[in-house]
mmCIF file of C-alpha atoms in Angstrom:
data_model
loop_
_atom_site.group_PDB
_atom_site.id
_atom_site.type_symbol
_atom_site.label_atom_id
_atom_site.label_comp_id
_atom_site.label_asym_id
_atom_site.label_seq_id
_atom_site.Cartn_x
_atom_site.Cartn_y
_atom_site.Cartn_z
ATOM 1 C CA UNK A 1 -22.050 -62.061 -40.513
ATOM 2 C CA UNK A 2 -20.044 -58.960 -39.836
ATOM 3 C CA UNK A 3 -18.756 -60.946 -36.788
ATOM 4 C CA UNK A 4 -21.569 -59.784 -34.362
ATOM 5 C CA UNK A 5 -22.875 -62.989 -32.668
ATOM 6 C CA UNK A 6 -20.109 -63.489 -30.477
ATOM 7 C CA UNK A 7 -22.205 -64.523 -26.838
ATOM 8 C CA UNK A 8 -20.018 -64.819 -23.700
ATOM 9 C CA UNK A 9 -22.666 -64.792 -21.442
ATOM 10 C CA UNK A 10 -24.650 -67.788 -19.721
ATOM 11 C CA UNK A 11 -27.801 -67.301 -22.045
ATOM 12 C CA UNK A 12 -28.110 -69.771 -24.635
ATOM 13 C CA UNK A 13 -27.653 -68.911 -28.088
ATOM 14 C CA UNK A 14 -30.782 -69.241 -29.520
ATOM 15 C CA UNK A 15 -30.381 -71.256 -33.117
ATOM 16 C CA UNK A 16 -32.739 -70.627 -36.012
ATOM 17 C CA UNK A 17 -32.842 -73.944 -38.260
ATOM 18 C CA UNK A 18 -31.377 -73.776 -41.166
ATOM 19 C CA UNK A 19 -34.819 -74.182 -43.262
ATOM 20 C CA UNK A 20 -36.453 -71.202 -41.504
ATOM 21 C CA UNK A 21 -33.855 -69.227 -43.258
ATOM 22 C CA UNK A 22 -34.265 -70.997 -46.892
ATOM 23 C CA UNK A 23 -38.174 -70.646 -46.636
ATOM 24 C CA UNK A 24 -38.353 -66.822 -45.650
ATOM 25 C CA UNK A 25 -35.812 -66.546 -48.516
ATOM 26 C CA UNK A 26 -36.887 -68.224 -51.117
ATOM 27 C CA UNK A 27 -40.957 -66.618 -50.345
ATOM 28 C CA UNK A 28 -39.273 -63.082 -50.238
ATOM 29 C CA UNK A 29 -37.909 -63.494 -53.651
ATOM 30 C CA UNK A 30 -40.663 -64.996 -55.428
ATOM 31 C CA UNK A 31 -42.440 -62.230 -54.071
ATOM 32 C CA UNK A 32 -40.465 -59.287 -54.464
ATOM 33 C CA UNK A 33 -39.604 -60.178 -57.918
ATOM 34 C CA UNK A 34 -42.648 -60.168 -59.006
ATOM 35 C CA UNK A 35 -43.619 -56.885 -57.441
ATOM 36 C CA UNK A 36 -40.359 -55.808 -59.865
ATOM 37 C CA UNK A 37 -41.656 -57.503 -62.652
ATOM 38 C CA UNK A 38 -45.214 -55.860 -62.344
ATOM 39 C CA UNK A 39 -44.277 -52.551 -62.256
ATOM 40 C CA UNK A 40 -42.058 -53.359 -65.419
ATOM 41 C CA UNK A 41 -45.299 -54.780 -67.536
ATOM 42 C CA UNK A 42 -47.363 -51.990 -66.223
ATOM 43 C CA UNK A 43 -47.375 -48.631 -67.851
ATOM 44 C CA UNK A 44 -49.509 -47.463 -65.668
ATOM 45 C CA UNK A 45 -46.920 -48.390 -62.786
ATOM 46 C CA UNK A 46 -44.292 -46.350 -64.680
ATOM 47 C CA UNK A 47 -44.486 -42.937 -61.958
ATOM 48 C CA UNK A 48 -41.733 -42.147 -59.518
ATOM 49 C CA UNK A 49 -43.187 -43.117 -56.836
ATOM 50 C CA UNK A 50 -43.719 -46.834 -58.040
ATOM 51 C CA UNK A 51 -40.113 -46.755 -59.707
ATOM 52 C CA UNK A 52 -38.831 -45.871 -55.989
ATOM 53 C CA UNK A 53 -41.006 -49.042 -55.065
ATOM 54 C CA UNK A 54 -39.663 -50.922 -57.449
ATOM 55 C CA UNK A 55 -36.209 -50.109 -56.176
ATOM 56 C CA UNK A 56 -37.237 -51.182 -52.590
ATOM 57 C CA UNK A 57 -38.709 -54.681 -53.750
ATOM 58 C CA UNK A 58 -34.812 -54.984 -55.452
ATOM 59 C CA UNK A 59 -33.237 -54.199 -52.817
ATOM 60 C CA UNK A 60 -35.399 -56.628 -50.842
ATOM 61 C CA UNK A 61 -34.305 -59.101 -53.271
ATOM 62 C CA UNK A 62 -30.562 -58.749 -52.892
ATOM 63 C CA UNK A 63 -31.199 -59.394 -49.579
ATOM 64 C CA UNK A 64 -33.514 -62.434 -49.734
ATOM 65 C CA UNK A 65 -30.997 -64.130 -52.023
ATOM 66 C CA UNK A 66 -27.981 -62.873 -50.276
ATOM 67 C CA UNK A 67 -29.235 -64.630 -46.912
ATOM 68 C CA UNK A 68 -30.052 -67.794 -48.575
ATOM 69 C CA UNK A 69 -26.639 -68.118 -50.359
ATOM 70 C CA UNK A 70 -25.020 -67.279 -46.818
ATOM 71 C CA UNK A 71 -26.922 -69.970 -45.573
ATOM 72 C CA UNK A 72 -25.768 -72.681 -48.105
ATOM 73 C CA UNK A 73 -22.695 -71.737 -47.234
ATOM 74 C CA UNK A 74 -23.305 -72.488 -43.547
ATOM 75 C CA UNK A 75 -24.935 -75.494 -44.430
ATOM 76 C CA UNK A 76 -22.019 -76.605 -46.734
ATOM 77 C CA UNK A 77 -19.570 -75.858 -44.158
ATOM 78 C CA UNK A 78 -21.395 -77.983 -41.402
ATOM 79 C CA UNK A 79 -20.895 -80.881 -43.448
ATOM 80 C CA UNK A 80 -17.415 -80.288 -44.391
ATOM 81 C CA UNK A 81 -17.403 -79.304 -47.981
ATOM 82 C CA UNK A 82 -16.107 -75.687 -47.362
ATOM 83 C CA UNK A 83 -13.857 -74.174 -44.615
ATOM 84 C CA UNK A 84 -15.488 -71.750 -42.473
ATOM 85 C CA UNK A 85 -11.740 -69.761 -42.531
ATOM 86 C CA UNK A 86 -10.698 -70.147 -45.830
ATOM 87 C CA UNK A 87 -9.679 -66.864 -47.957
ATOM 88 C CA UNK A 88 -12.041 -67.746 -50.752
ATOM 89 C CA UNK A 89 -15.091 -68.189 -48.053
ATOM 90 C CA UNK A 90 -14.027 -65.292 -46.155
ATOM 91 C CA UNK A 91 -14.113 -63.179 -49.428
ATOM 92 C CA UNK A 92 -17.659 -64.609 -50.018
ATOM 93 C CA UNK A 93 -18.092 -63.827 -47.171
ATOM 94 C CA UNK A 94 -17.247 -60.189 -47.167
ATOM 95 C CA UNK A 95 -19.234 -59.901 -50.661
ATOM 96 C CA UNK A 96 -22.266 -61.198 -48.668
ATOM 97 C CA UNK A 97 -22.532 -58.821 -46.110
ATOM 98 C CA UNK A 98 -21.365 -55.470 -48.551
ATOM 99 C CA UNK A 99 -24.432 -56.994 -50.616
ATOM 100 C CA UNK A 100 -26.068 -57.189 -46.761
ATOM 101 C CA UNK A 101 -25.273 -53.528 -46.129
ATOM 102 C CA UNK A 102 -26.322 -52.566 -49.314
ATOM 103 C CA UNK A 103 -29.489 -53.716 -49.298
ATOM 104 C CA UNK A 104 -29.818 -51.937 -46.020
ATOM 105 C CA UNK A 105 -28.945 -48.513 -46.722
ATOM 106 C CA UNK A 106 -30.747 -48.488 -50.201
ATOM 107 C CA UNK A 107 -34.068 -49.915 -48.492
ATOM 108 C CA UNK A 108 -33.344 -46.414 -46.098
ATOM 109 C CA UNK A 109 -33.114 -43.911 -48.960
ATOM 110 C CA UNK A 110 -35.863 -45.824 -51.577
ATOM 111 C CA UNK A 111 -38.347 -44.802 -48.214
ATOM 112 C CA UNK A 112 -36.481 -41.518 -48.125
ATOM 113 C CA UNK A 113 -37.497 -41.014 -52.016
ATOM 114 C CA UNK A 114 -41.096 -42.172 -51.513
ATOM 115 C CA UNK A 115 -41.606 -39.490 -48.763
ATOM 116 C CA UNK A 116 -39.794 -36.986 -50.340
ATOM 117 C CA UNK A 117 -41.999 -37.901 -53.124
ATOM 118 C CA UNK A 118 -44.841 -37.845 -51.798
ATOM 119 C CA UNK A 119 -44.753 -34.971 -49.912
ATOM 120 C CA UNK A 120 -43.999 -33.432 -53.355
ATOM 121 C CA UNK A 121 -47.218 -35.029 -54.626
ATOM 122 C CA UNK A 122 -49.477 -33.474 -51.461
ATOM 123 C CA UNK A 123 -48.314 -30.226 -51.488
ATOM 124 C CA UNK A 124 -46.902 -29.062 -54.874
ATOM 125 C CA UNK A 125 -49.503 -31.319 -56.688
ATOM 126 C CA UNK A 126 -49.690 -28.584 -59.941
ATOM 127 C CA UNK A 127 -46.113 -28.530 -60.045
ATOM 128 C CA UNK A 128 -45.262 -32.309 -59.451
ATOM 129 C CA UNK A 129 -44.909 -33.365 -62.923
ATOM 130 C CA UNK A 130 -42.184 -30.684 -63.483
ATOM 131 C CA UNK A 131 -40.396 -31.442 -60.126
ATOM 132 C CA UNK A 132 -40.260 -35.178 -60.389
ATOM 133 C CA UNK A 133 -39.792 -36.004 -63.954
ATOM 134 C CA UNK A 134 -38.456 -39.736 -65.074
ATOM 135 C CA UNK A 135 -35.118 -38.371 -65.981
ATOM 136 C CA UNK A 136 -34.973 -36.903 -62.639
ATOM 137 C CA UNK A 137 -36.373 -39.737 -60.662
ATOM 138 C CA UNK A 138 -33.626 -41.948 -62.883
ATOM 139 C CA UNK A 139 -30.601 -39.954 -61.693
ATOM 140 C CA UNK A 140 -32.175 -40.212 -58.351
ATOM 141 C CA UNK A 141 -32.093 -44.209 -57.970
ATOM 142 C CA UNK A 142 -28.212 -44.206 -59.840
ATOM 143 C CA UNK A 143 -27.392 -41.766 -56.657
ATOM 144 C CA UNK A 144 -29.313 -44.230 -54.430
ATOM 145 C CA UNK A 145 -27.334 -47.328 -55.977
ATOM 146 C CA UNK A 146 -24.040 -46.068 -56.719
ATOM 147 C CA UNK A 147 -24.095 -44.620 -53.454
ATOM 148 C CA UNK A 148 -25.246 -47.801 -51.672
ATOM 149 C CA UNK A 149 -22.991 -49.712 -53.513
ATOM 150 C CA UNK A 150 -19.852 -48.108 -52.377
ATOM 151 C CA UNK A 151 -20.647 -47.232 -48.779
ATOM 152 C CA UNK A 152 -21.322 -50.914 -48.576
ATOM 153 C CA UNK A 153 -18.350 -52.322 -49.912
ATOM 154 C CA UNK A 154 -15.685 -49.194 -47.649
ATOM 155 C CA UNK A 155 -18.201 -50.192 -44.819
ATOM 156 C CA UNK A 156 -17.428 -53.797 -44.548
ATOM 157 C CA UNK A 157 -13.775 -53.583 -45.023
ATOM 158 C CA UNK A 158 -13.599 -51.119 -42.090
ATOM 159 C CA UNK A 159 -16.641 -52.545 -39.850
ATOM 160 C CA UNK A 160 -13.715 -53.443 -37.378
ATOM 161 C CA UNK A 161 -13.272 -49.570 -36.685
ATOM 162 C CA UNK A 162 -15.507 -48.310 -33.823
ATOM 163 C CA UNK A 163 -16.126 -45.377 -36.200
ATOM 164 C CA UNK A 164 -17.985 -47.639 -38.842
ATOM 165 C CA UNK A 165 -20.431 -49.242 -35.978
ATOM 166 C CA UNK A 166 -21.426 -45.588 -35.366
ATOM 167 C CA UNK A 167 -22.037 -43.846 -39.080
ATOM 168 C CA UNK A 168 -24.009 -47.324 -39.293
ATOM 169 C CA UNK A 169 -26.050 -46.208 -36.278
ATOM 170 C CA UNK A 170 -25.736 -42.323 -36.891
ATOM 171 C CA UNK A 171 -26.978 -43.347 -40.896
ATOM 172 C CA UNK A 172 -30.023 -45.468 -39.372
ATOM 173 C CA UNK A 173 -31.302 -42.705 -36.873
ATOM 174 C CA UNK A 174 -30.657 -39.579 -39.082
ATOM 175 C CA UNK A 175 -32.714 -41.170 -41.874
ATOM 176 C CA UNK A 176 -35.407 -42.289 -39.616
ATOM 177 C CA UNK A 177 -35.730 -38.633 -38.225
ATOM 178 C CA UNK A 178 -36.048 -37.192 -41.570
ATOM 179 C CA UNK A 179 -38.839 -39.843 -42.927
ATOM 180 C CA UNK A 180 -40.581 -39.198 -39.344
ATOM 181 C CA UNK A 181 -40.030 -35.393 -39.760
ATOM 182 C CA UNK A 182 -41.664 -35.583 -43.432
ATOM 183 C CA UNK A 183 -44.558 -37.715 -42.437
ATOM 184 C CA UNK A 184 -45.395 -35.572 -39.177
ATOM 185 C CA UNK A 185 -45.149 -32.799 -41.202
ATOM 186 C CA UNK A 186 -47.304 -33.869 -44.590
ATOM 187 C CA UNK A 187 -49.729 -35.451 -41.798
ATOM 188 C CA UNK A 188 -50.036 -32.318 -39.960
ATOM 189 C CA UNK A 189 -50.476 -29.776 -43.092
ATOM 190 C CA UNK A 190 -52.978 -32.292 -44.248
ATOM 191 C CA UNK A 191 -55.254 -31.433 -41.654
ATOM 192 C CA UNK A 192 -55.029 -27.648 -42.384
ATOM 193 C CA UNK A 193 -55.394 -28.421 -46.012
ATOM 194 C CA UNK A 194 -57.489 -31.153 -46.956
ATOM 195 C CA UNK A 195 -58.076 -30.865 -49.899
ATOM 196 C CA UNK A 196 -54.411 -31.314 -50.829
ATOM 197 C CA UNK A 197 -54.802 -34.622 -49.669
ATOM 198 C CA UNK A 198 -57.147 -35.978 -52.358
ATOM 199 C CA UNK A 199 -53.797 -35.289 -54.345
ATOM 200 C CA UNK A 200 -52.466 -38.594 -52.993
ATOM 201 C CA UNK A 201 -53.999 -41.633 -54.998
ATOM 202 C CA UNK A 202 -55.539 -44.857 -53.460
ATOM 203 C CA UNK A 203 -54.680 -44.099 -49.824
ATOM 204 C CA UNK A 204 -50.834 -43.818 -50.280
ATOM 205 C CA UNK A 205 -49.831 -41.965 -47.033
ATOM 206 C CA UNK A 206 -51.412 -44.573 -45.206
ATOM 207 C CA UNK A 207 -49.808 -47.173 -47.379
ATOM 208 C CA UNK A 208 -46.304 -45.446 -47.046
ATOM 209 C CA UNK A 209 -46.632 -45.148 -42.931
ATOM 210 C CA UNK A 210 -47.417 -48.922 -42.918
ATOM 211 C CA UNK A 211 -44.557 -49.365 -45.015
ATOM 212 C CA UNK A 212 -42.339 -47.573 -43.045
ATOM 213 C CA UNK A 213 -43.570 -48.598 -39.606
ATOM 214 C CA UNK A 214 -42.810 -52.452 -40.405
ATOM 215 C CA UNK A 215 -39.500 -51.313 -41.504
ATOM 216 C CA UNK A 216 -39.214 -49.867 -38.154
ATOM 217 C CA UNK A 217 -40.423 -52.541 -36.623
ATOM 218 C CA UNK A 218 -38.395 -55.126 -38.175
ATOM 219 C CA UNK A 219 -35.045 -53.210 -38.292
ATOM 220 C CA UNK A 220 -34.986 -51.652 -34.727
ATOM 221 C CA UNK A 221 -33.745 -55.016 -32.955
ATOM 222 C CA UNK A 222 -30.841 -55.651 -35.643
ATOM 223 C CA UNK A 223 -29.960 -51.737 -34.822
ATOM 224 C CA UNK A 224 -29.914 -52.073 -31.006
ATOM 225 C CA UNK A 225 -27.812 -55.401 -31.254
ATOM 226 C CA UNK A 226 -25.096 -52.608 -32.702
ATOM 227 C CA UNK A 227 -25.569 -50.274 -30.242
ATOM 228 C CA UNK A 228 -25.149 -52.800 -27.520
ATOM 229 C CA UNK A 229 -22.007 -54.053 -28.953
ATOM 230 C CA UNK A 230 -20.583 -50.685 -28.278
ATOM 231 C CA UNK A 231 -22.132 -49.460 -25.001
ATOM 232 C CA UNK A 232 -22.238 -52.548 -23.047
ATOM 233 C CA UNK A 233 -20.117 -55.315 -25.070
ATOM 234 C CA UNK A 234 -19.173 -57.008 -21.281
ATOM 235 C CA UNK A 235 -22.707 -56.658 -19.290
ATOM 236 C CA UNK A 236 -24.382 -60.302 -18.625
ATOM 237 C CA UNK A 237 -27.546 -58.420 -19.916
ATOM 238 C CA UNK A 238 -26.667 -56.888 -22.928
ATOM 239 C CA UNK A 239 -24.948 -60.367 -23.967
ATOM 240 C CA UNK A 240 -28.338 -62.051 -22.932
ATOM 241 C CA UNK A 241 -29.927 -59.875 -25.759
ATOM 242 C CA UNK A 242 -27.336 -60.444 -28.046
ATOM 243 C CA UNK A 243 -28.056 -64.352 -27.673
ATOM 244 C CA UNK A 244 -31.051 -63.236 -29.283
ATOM 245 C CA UNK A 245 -29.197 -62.286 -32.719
ATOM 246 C CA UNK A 246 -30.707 -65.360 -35.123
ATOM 247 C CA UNK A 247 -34.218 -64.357 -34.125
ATOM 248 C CA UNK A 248 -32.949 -60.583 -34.987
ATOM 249 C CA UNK A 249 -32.150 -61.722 -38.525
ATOM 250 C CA UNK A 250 -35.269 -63.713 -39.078
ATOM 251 C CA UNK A 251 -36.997 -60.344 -38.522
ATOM 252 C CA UNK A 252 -34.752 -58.692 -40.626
ATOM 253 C CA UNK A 253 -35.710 -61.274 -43.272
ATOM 254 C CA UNK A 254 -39.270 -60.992 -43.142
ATOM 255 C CA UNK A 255 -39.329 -57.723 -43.729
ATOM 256 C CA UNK A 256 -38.836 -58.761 -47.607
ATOM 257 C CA UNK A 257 -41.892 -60.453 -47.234
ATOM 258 C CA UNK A 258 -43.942 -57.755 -45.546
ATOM 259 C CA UNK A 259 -43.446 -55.128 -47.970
ATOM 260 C CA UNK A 260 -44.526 -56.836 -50.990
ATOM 261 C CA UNK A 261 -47.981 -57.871 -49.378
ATOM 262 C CA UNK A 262 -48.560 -54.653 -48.407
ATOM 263 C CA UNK A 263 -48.168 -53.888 -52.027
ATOM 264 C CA UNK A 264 -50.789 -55.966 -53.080
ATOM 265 C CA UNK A 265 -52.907 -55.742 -50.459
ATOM 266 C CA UNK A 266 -52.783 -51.401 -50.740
ATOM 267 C CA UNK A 267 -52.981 -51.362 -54.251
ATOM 268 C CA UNK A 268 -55.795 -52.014 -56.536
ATOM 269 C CA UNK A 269 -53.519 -51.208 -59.883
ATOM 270 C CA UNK A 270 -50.947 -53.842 -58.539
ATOM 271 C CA UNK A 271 -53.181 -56.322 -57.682
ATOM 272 C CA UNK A 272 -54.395 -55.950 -61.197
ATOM 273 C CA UNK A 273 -51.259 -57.045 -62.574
ATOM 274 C CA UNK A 274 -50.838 -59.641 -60.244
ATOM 275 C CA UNK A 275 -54.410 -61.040 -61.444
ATOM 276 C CA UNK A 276 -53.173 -60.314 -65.139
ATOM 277 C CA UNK A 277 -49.648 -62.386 -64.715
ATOM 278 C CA UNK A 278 -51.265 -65.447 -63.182
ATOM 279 C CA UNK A 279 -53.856 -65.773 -65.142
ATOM 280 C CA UNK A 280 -51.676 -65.232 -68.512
ATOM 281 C CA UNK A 281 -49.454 -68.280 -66.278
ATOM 282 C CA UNK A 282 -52.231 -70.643 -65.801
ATOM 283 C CA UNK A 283 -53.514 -69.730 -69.865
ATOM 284 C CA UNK A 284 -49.682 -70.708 -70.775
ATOM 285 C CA UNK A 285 -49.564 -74.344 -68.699
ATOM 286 C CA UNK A 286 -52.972 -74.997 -70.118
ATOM 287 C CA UNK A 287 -51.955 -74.590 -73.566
ATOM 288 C CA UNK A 288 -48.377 -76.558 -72.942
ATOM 289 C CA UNK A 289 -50.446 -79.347 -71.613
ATOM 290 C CA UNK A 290 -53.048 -79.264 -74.039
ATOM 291 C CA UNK A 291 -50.247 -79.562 -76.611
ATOM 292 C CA UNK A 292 -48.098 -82.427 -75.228
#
C-alpha cells in the first residue's frame, strides 16, 4: 500500500492475520450498506444532513471492500497464483489505493458538510431550508466526489514526490482545524444562545462530535506514520513505530464499523428503519419457507 511499510529497524514487524482484515471488512460493509440503503427507503431520511451521512457510510464502503480485495490479492500472491510485481497487479494495485485515498479525503469533506451543515441548522435555523436546499446539497456531494475522485487518482501517481506526502498531511490538518474551528465555535454560541440549540434534532451535535472524534481517533496514527516517513525516515525510533503500520490499518478499518453504530445507536429514525428492514427480512424467509 502506497509503499509505506518499509521497516529497517530491529523492531519486529508486527503482522495482522489475514482474517482480521476479511472480518473487519466484510462487518463494515454489511453495515455501512445498510446505513446507505436506509436512508434510501426513508423519506424521512431524505435532509442534507443525512444525504451527507449517507455519503460517509459510501465512502466507508469503498474502503471496506477496497481493503478486502487488497487482501485477496495478498492472500493470492502468498500462494503463488499472482505476482506481487507484475504490471497488471501493480495497476490493481494503484487502483486500490486511488480508491484508498479516495475514500479518505471524501470521509474528510462528508464531516466538513455535516458541520457546515449543521452549524447552518443552529444558527440560521429560519433560513436553513433556503440555504441548504436538495439541489444544493446535490451539487455539493458531485464537488465532494468528483473532487475526491481526481485528487485520488493525480495523488497516487505522484505519492513518490515529497510534495504529495505533505498536501496529504497539509489536507488532513487544514480540514481538521476547520471542523474543530466550527464545532468550538457552534459549541460556544450555543451557550450564549440556547435556545438555538433546540434547532438541532435528536442530539445531533453530540452525535456529530462523537463522529468526528473516532475519526480522529482512528485516523491520527495512519497520519503520523506519514509524517514520520518524512521527518525521521532513518531514526531506530521512528522505524520502531512504523513496525506498527498493520495495527495502523486495522484502526483505519474499524473506523467503517464505528460510524455506522453510532448511527444506530444516536438515532431513533434510523433505528426505525433498521427495525423495519429486518423485520420485512425475517417476514420474506418465513414466507419462502412456508412456500417450499
Amino acid at each position: 500500500m502506497m509503499n509505506i511499510t518499509v521497516n529497517q529497524s530491529d523492531c519486529p514487524e508486527v503482522e495482522v492475520p489475514y482474517p482480521v482484515f476479511f472480518t473487519i471488512g466484510v462487518v463494515s460493509l454489511v453495515e455501512n450498506l445498510l446505513v446507505v440503503v436506509a436512508v434510501i427507503r426513508n423519506r424521512n431520511l431524505h435532509s442534507p444532513m443525512y444525504c451527507f451521512i449517507c455519503s460517509l457510510a459510501a465512502f466507508n464502503t469503498i474502503a471496506s471492500l477496497t481493503k478486502t480485495w487488497e487482501n485477496l490479492m495478498i492472500v493470492f500472491a502468498d500462494i503463488g497464483q499472482l505476482e506481487k510485481t507484475g504490471s497488471s497487479e501493480t495497476q490493481l494495485d494503484d487502483v486500490m489505493d486511488s480508491l484508498l485515498c479516495m475514500s479518505f479525503m471524501g470521509s474528510i469533506l462528508s464531516f466538513l458538510a455535516i458541520a457546515v451543515d449543521r452549524y447552518i441548522t443552529i444558527f440560521h435555523a429560519l433560513r436553513y431550508h433556503n440555504i441548504m436546499t436538495m439541489k444544493r446539497t446535490g451539487a455539493v456531494l458531485g464537488v465532494i466526489w468528483v473532487t475526491c475522485g481526481a485528487l485520488a487518482m493525480l495523488m497516487i501517481k505522484f505519492f513518490d514526490y515529497h510534495f504529495i506526502k505533505i498536501y496529504f498531511i497539509v489536507f488532513f490538518s487544514v480540514s481538521l482545524t476547520i471542523i474543530c474551528f466550527l464545532y468550538v465555535y457552534m459549541f460556544m454560541l450555543a451557550r450564549i444562545h440556547a435556545r438555538k440549540i433546540a434547532s438541532l434534532p435528536n442530539g445531533g451535535a453530540l452525535t456529530l462530535t462523537i463522529l468526528f472524534g473516532s475519526f480522529l481517533v482512528c485516523w491520527a496514527p495512519f497520519f503520523l506514520h506519514l509524517i514520520i516517513i518524512m521527518v525521521c525516515p532513518m531514526n531506530p525510533y521512528c522505524e520502531c513505530y512504523r513496525s506498527l503500520f498493520q495495527l495502523h490499518v486495522v484502526l483505519l478499518m474499524s473506523h467503517a464499523i464505528i460510524d455506522p453504530a453510532i448511527y444506530a445507536f444516536r438515532s431513533a429514525e434510523l433505528r426505525h428503519t433498521f427495525r423495519k428492514m429486518f423485520l420485512c427480512r425475517v417476514a420474506y424467509i418465513h414466507t419462502w419457507v412456508s412456500t417450499v
